[in-house]
Tab-separated table of C-alpha atoms in Angstrom:
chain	number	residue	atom	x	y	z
A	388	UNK	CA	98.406	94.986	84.669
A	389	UNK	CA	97.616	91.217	83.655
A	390	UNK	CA	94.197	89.742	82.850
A	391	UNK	CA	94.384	88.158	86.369
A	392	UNK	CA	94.800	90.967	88.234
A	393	UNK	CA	92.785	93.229	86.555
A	394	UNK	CA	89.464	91.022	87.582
A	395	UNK	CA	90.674	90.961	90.978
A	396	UNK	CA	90.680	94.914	90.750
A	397	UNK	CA	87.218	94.751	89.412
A	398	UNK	CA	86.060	92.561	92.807
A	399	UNK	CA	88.152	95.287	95.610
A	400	UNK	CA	87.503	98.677	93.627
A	401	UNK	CA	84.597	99.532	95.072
A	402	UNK	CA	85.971	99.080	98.876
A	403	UNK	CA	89.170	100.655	97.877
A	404	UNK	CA	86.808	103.894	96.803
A	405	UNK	CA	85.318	104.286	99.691
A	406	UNK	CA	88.458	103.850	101.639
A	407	UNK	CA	90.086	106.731	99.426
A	408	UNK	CA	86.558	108.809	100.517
A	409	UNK	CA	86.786	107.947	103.712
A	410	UNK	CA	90.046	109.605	104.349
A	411	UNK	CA	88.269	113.150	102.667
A	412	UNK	CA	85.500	113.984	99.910
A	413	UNK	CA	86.875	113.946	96.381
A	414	UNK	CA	85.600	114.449	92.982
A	415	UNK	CA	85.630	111.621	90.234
A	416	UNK	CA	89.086	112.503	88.438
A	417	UNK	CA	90.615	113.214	92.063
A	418	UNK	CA	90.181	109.611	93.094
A	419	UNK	CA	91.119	108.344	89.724
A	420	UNK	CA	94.746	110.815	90.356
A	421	UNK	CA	94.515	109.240	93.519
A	422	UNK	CA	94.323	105.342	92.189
A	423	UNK	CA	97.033	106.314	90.015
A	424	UNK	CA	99.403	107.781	92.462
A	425	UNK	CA	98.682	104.124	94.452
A	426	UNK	CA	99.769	102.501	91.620
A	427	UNK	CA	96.438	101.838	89.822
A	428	UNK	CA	97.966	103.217	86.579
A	429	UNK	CA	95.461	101.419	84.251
A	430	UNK	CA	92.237	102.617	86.110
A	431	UNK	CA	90.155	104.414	83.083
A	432	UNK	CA	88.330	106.934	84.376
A	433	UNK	CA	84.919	105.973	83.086
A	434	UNK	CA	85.553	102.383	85.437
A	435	UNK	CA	85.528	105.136	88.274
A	436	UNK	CA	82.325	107.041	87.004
A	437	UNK	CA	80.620	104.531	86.692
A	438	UNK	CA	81.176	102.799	90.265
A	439	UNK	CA	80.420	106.289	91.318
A	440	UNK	CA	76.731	106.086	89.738
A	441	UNK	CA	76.210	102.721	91.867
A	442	UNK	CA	77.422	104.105	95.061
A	443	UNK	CA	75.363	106.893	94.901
A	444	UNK	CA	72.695	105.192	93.822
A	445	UNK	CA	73.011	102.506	96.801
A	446	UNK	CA	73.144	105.593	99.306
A	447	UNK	CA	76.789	104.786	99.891
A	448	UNK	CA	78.075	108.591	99.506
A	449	UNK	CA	76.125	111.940	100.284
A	450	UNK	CA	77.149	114.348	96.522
A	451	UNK	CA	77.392	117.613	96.746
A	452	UNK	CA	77.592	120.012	93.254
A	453	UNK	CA	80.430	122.364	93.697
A	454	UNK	CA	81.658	125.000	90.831
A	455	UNK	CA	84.389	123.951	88.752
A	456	UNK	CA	87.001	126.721	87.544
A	457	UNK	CA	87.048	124.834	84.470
A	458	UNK	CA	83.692	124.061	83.330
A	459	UNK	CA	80.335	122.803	84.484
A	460	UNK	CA	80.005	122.198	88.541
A	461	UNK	CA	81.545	118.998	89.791
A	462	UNK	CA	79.729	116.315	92.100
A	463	UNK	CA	82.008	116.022	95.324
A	464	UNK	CA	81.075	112.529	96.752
A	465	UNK	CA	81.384	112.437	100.968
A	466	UNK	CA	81.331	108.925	102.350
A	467	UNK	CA	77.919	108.896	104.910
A	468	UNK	CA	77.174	106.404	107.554
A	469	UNK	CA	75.912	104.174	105.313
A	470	UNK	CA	79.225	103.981	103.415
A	471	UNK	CA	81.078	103.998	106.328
A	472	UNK	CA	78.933	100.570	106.934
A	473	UNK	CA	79.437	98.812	103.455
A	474	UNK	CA	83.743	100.179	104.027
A	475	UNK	CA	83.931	98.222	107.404
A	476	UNK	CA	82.204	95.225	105.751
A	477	UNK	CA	84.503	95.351	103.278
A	478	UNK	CA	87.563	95.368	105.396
A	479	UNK	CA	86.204	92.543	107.562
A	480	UNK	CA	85.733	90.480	104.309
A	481	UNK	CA	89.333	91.248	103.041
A	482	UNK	CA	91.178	90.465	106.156
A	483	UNK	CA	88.909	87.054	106.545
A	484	UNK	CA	89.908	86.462	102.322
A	485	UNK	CA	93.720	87.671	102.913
A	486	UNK	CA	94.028	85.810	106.049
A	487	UNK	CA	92.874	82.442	104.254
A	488	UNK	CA	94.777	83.411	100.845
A	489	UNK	CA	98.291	83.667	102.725
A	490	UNK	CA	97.408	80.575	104.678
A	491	UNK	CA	96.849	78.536	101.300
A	492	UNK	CA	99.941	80.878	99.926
A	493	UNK	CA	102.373	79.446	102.740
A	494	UNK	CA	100.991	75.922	102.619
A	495	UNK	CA	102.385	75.858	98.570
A	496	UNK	CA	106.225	76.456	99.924
């Protein structure tokens, strides 16, 4: 991924997060798998804690401890109602920015 498009990742990831736990709870390596499977390939998975730590510390996500087979329990992060607040913001904001961006885009042909 270039330098360019890696700082517009930094700007979106924490919409695209809740968007991934708005479709079902998930753990901290599940929504890294699931970045990865979208194409996020060079998403490290301490970017991912760590945006986890501000969401829950915002209110954004309800965490639940759940045992792990493999080790010490994992926090399972649910979307709440406050999350599902800051996730519609966020998609208002990026259809007003992508809206705008393609505008400019088509203008430049």
């Amino acid at each position: 991924m270039s330098k360019q498009a890696t700082e517009m990742l930094k700007g979106v990831l924490e919409g695209i997060v809740l968007a991934i736990l708005s479709v079902r709870p998930a753990y901290g390596y599940e929504i890294t798998a699931r970045l990865r499977d979208q194409g996020f390939a060079d998403i490290a998975e301490g970017t991912i804690y760590a945006l986890l730590v501000r969401v829950e510390q915002r209110d954004l996500v309800d965490v639940e401890k759940v045992p792990s087979e493999k080790g010490p329990p994992r926090k399972v992060y649910t979307l709440n109602a406050r999350g599902q607040d800051q996730l519609n913001e966020f998609w208002r904001n990026w259809s007003f920015l992508a809206d705008r961006i393609e505008r400019l885009h088509e203008g430049e042909k």
